[in-house]
Short mmCIF file of C-alpha atoms and ligand atoms in Angstrom, two decimals:
data_model
loop_
_atom_site.label_atom_id
_atom_site.label_comp_id
_atom_site.label_asym_id
_atom_site.label_seq_id
_atom_site.Cartn_x
_atom_site.Cartn_y
_atom_site.Cartn_z
CA MET A 1154 25.62 -1.62 -5.47
CA LYS A 1155 22.02 -0.46 -5.65
CA LYS A 1156 19.51 -3.29 -5.74
CA THR A 1157 16.85 -3.09 -8.44
CA TYR A 1158 13.46 -4.71 -8.04
CA THR A 1159 11.77 -5.78 -11.26
CA ILE A 1160 8.08 -6.29 -10.59
CA ASN A 1161 6.33 -9.34 -11.98
CA LYS A 1162 3.03 -11.14 -11.54
CA SER A 1163 4.11 -13.02 -8.44
CA ASP A 1164 4.55 -9.70 -6.65
CA ALA A 1165 1.91 -7.84 -4.68
CA LEU A 1166 1.77 -4.30 -3.37
CA ILE A 1167 0.05 -3.96 0.00
CA VAL A 1168 -1.22 -0.41 0.45
CA THR A 1169 -1.73 -0.06 4.17
CA ASP A 1170 -4.48 2.01 5.80
CA ILE A 1171 -4.49 5.19 3.70
CA GLN A 1172 -7.64 6.30 5.48
CA ILE A 1173 -8.92 9.78 6.23
CA ASP A 1174 -8.69 9.35 10.02
CA PHE A 1175 -4.94 8.63 9.81
CA LEU A 1176 -4.15 11.65 7.64
CA PRO A 1177 -3.65 15.30 8.62
CA GLY A 1178 -7.06 16.67 9.65
CA GLY A 1179 -8.26 13.22 10.78
CA VAL A 1180 -8.88 12.08 14.35
CA LEU A 1181 -5.61 10.13 14.60
CA PRO A 1182 -3.42 12.09 12.21
CA ILE A 1183 0.03 10.79 11.34
CA VAL A 1184 2.60 13.52 10.75
CA ASP A 1185 3.25 13.80 7.01
CA GLY A 1186 0.91 10.87 6.42
CA ASP A 1187 -0.34 12.58 3.27
CA LYS A 1188 3.19 12.64 1.85
CA VAL A 1189 3.00 8.92 1.15
CA ILE A 1190 0.01 9.21 -1.19
CA PRO A 1191 1.84 10.43 -4.34
CA VAL A 1192 4.60 7.93 -3.63
CA LEU A 1193 2.11 5.08 -3.31
CA ASN A 1194 0.43 6.22 -6.51
CA LYS A 1195 3.77 5.88 -8.24
CA TYR A 1196 4.19 2.34 -6.92
CA ILE A 1197 0.62 1.49 -7.89
CA GLY A 1198 1.48 2.56 -11.44
CA LYS A 1199 4.57 0.36 -11.48
CA PHE A 1200 2.54 -2.65 -10.36
CA THR A 1201 -0.46 -2.13 -12.64
CA ASP A 1202 1.83 -1.57 -15.64
CA VAL A 1203 2.96 -5.21 -15.39
CA ASP A 1204 -0.36 -6.62 -14.12
CA ALA A 1205 1.09 -7.31 -10.68
CA HIS A 1206 -1.36 -7.36 -7.79
CA VAL A 1207 -2.38 -4.37 -5.71
CA LEU A 1208 -4.20 -4.93 -2.42
CA ALA A 1209 -5.29 -2.37 0.15
CA SER A 1210 -5.81 -2.88 3.85
CA ARG A 1211 -8.06 -0.75 5.99
CA ASP A 1212 -8.51 -0.41 9.72
CA TRP A 1213 -12.19 -1.26 10.08
CA HIS A 1214 -13.29 -1.04 13.70
CA PRO A 1215 -16.69 -1.61 15.22
CA LYS A 1216 -17.66 1.54 17.13
CA ASP A 1217 -16.89 0.02 20.53
CA HIS A 1218 -13.50 -1.44 19.63
CA ILE A 1219 -11.22 -2.47 22.50
CA SER A 1220 -8.39 -0.24 21.20
CA PHE A 1221 -10.47 2.88 21.88
CA GLU A 1222 -9.85 5.00 25.01
CA VAL A 1223 -13.39 4.43 26.35
CA ARG A 1224 -12.51 0.77 26.70
CA GLY A 1225 -9.06 1.42 28.15
CA GLY A 1226 -7.22 1.29 24.84
CA PRO A 1227 -4.60 3.74 23.58
CA TRP A 1228 -6.53 5.44 20.77
CA PRO A 1229 -9.39 7.84 20.23
CA PRO A 1230 -12.19 6.26 18.20
CA HIS A 1231 -10.96 6.05 14.60
CA CYS A 1232 -11.66 4.19 11.36
CA VAL A 1233 -15.10 3.13 12.56
CA GLN A 1234 -16.82 0.95 9.97
CA ASN A 1235 -18.81 2.86 7.34
CA THR A 1236 -17.84 6.32 8.62
CA ASN A 1237 -16.22 8.99 6.49
CA GLY A 1238 -12.98 8.77 8.47
CA ALA A 1239 -12.62 5.11 7.56
CA LYS A 1240 -12.68 5.84 3.83
CA PHE A 1241 -9.57 5.64 1.71
CA HIS A 1242 -8.22 9.08 0.93
CA PRO A 1243 -9.64 10.18 -2.42
CA ALA A 1244 -6.17 11.11 -3.75
CA LEU A 1245 -5.09 7.48 -3.51
CA GLU A 1246 -5.33 5.98 -6.99
CA LEU A 1247 -6.35 2.43 -6.23
CA PRO A 1248 -7.00 0.41 -9.37
CA GLU A 1249 -10.38 -1.05 -10.11
CA HIS A 1250 -10.77 -4.53 -8.58
CA THR A 1251 -8.32 -3.75 -5.78
CA VAL A 1252 -8.79 -6.42 -3.13
CA VAL A 1253 -9.61 -4.67 0.13
CA ILE A 1254 -8.62 -6.33 3.41
CA SER A 1255 -10.63 -5.11 6.39
CA LYS A 1256 -8.87 -5.66 9.69
CA ALA A 1257 -9.36 -5.22 13.44
CA THR A 1258 -13.06 -5.92 13.07
CA ASN A 1259 -13.42 -8.00 16.23
CA PRO A 1260 -14.61 -5.58 18.97
CA ASP A 1261 -12.72 -7.44 21.69
CA GLU A 1262 -9.35 -7.93 20.04
CA GLU A 1263 -6.45 -5.55 19.55
CA SER A 1264 -5.16 -6.22 16.09
CA TYR A 1265 -2.84 -4.42 13.71
CA SER A 1266 -1.55 -6.93 11.16
CA ALA A 1267 -3.42 -7.19 7.87
CA PHE A 1268 -2.95 -10.97 8.19
CA ASP A 1269 -4.61 -11.19 11.59
CA ASP A 1270 -8.00 -12.86 11.29
CA THR A 1271 -8.35 -11.93 7.59
CA GLU A 1272 -8.30 -13.74 4.26
CA LEU A 1273 -5.05 -12.07 3.20
CA SER A 1274 -2.72 -15.06 3.25
CA SER A 1275 -5.12 -17.35 1.41
CA ILE A 1276 -5.83 -14.66 -1.19
CA LEU A 1277 -2.11 -14.18 -1.78
CA ARG A 1278 -1.54 -17.93 -2.11
CA GLN A 1279 -4.43 -18.21 -4.54
CA LEU A 1280 -2.97 -15.42 -6.64
CA GLY A 1281 0.43 -17.12 -6.66
CA VAL A 1282 2.07 -14.22 -4.88
CA THR A 1283 5.47 -14.91 -3.34
CA ARG A 1284 6.84 -11.44 -2.73
CA LEU A 1285 5.22 -8.50 -0.97
CA PHE A 1286 5.97 -4.82 -1.08
CA VAL A 1287 4.42 -3.04 1.88
CA GLY A 1288 3.91 0.67 2.39
CA GLY A 1289 1.47 3.00 4.09
CA LEU A 1290 0.44 3.83 7.66
CA ALA A 1291 1.52 3.39 10.33
CA THR A 1292 5.10 2.12 10.15
CA ASP A 1293 5.20 1.36 13.88
CA TYR A 1294 1.80 -0.39 14.02
CA CYS A 1295 0.06 -1.94 11.04
CA VAL A 1296 3.03 -1.87 8.69
CA VAL A 1297 5.51 -3.54 11.06
CA LYS A 1298 2.99 -6.16 12.21
CA THR A 1299 1.99 -6.96 8.65
CA VAL A 1300 5.61 -7.20 7.48
CA LEU A 1301 6.62 -9.47 10.37
CA ASP A 1302 3.62 -11.76 9.80
CA ALA A 1303 4.43 -11.88 6.09
CA ARG A 1304 7.97 -12.96 6.87
CA GLU A 1305 6.75 -15.63 9.27
CA MET A 1306 4.49 -16.99 6.55
CA GLY A 1307 7.43 -17.22 4.20
CA PHE A 1308 6.79 -14.30 1.87
CA ASP A 1309 9.76 -12.37 0.60
CA THR A 1310 8.94 -8.95 1.96
CA VAL A 1311 10.09 -5.46 1.13
CA LEU A 1312 9.26 -2.39 3.21
CA LEU A 1313 8.68 0.66 1.01
CA LEU A 1314 10.34 3.19 3.25
CA ASP A 1315 9.44 6.30 1.25
CA ALA A 1316 5.78 5.21 1.15
CA SER A 1317 5.48 4.75 4.92
CA ARG A 1318 5.14 7.00 7.95
CA GLY A 1319 4.66 6.17 11.62
CA ILE A 1320 3.09 7.55 14.79
CA ASN A 1321 6.05 7.57 17.23
CA VAL A 1322 3.98 7.47 20.41
CA GLU A 1323 7.41 7.10 22.02
CA PRO A 1324 10.32 8.74 20.24
CA GLY A 1325 12.20 6.09 18.28
CA ASP A 1326 9.22 3.79 17.73
CA VAL A 1327 9.50 4.04 13.95
CA GLU A 1328 13.23 3.38 13.99
CA ARG A 1329 12.75 0.38 16.26
CA ALA A 1330 10.01 -0.93 13.98
CA ILE A 1331 12.36 -0.69 11.00
CA VAL A 1332 15.10 -2.52 12.90
CA ASP A 1333 12.59 -5.25 13.84
CA MET A 1334 11.53 -5.65 10.22
CA VAL A 1335 15.13 -5.99 9.05
CA LYS A 1336 15.83 -8.49 11.83
CA GLY A 1337 12.77 -10.38 10.66
CA GLY A 1338 14.30 -10.67 7.21
CA ALA A 1339 12.53 -7.85 5.39
CA GLU A 1340 14.36 -5.77 2.83
CA ILE A 1341 14.03 -2.01 2.58
CA ALA A 1342 13.52 -0.10 -0.63
CA THR A 1343 12.57 3.28 -2.04
CA VAL A 1344 11.55 4.29 -5.58
CA GLU A 1345 15.24 4.54 -6.47
CA ASN A 1346 15.35 0.75 -6.27
CA PHE A 1347 12.83 0.34 -9.09
CA PRO A 1348 13.40 0.80 -12.81
CA GLU A 1349 11.97 4.04 -14.18
CA THR A 1350 8.57 3.57 -15.75
CA VAL A 1351 7.55 4.90 -19.12
CA ASP A 1352 5.32 7.56 -17.67
CA THR A 1353 8.38 9.73 -17.41
CA LEU A 1354 8.96 9.62 -21.20
CA PRO A 1355 7.59 12.59 -23.14
CA VAL A 1356 5.59 10.35 -25.48
CA ASP A 1357 3.09 13.11 -26.22
CA GLU A 1358 5.79 14.96 -28.08
CA LEU A 1359 6.69 12.08 -30.36
CA GLU A 1360 5.64 12.49 -33.99
CA PRO A 1361 3.95 9.50 -35.67
CA ASP A 1362 6.81 9.13 -38.20
CA VAL A 1363 9.27 8.97 -35.33
CA LEU A 1364 7.16 6.19 -33.88
CA GLU A 1365 7.49 4.25 -37.15
CA GLU A 1366 11.24 4.35 -36.92
CA LYS A 1367 11.73 3.68 -33.25
CA PRO A 1368 10.26 0.48 -31.87
CA SER A 1369 11.07 1.58 -28.33
CA ALA A 1370 8.91 4.68 -28.79
CA ARG A 1371 6.09 2.50 -30.05
CA VAL A 1372 6.34 0.36 -26.96
CA ALA A 1373 6.17 3.50 -24.88
CA MET A 1374 3.04 4.61 -26.76
CA LYS A 1375 1.41 1.26 -26.18
CA LYS A 1376 2.24 1.35 -22.51
CA LYS A 1377 0.83 4.80 -22.20
CA ALA A 1378 -2.37 3.65 -23.83
CA ARG A 1379 -2.61 0.82 -21.35
CA MET A 1380 -1.95 3.10 -18.45
CA ARG A 1381 -4.55 5.65 -19.41
CA PRO A 1382 -7.50 3.89 -17.71
CA ARG A 1383 -5.67 4.16 -14.43
CA ASP A 1384 -6.61 7.81 -14.09
CA SER A 1385 -10.29 7.12 -14.52
CA THR A 1386 -10.57 4.04 -12.35
CA LYS A 1387 -10.32 5.34 -8.84
CA ARG A 1388 -13.43 3.55 -7.75
CA ILE A 1389 -13.03 0.20 -6.17
CA GLN A 1390 -15.47 -2.50 -7.03
CA SER A 1391 -14.41 -5.28 -4.74
CA GLU A 1392 -14.93 -3.56 -1.39
CA ARG A 1393 -16.50 -5.90 1.06
C1 VGL B 2820 -3.17 1.56 13.36
C2 VGL B 2820 -3.13 2.89 15.22
C3 VGL B 2820 -4.42 2.50 15.52
C4 VGL B 2820 -2.48 1.06 12.15
C5 VGL B 2820 -4.43 1.16 13.65
O1 VGL B 2820 -3.16 0.41 11.33
O2 VGL B 2820 -1.27 1.30 12.00
N1 VGL B 2820 -2.51 2.41 14.14
N2 VGL B 2820 -5.06 1.64 14.72
ZN1 ZN B 2821 -7.07 1.15 14.74
#
């Protein structure tokens, strides 16, 4: 039987590292990384529709970070603080007031988890969040580390498989990461595991007199009205 997740206010969506440097054309491009953006936008809609929390992490390195090749690390310089490549991709529809978690900011420490040396866990506790849905980049680095830390801290945690892609430095890395997450107690879901949202209803075509007769259509209209600001609120105010 297919499991269905009904989102509520004790849930949070963690949008992981949808930054220009990790996307095709960037300095550390993840194959098909851009494919997750429309999927994440769909999840963002599902969460904002019920006033559930949406947070976004970003890789936010000082320019001489230890993970860079010049210091013996595995990566070319990427996601350097305040550079264009570190910006969220403009197609990502983050709501206004999205809490942004900047990670891997210590020049001398390798760090991938969004919980590592950040305020994430205390923010989530303050918000009363008990369940996390995690998607983004990269499955075999930030996503797996974040999911495993979340599990260790006692959050119910769901990997959004269709909203995640990995690097696969070694073939099989992504698969192994998924196995590790499941072993750690994470669940795995795709959009099929969520109820359809009203954006799929053709509410524009409903006549006002039809709306009078059908309460469900009126609810759909109301929801649509509430969702409308989403399209015009791509800017994030709470970046820090
Ligand atoms: C990441 C590679 C290098 C990640 C960060 O956040 O997944 N991957 N730096
Ligand atoms: Zn990095």
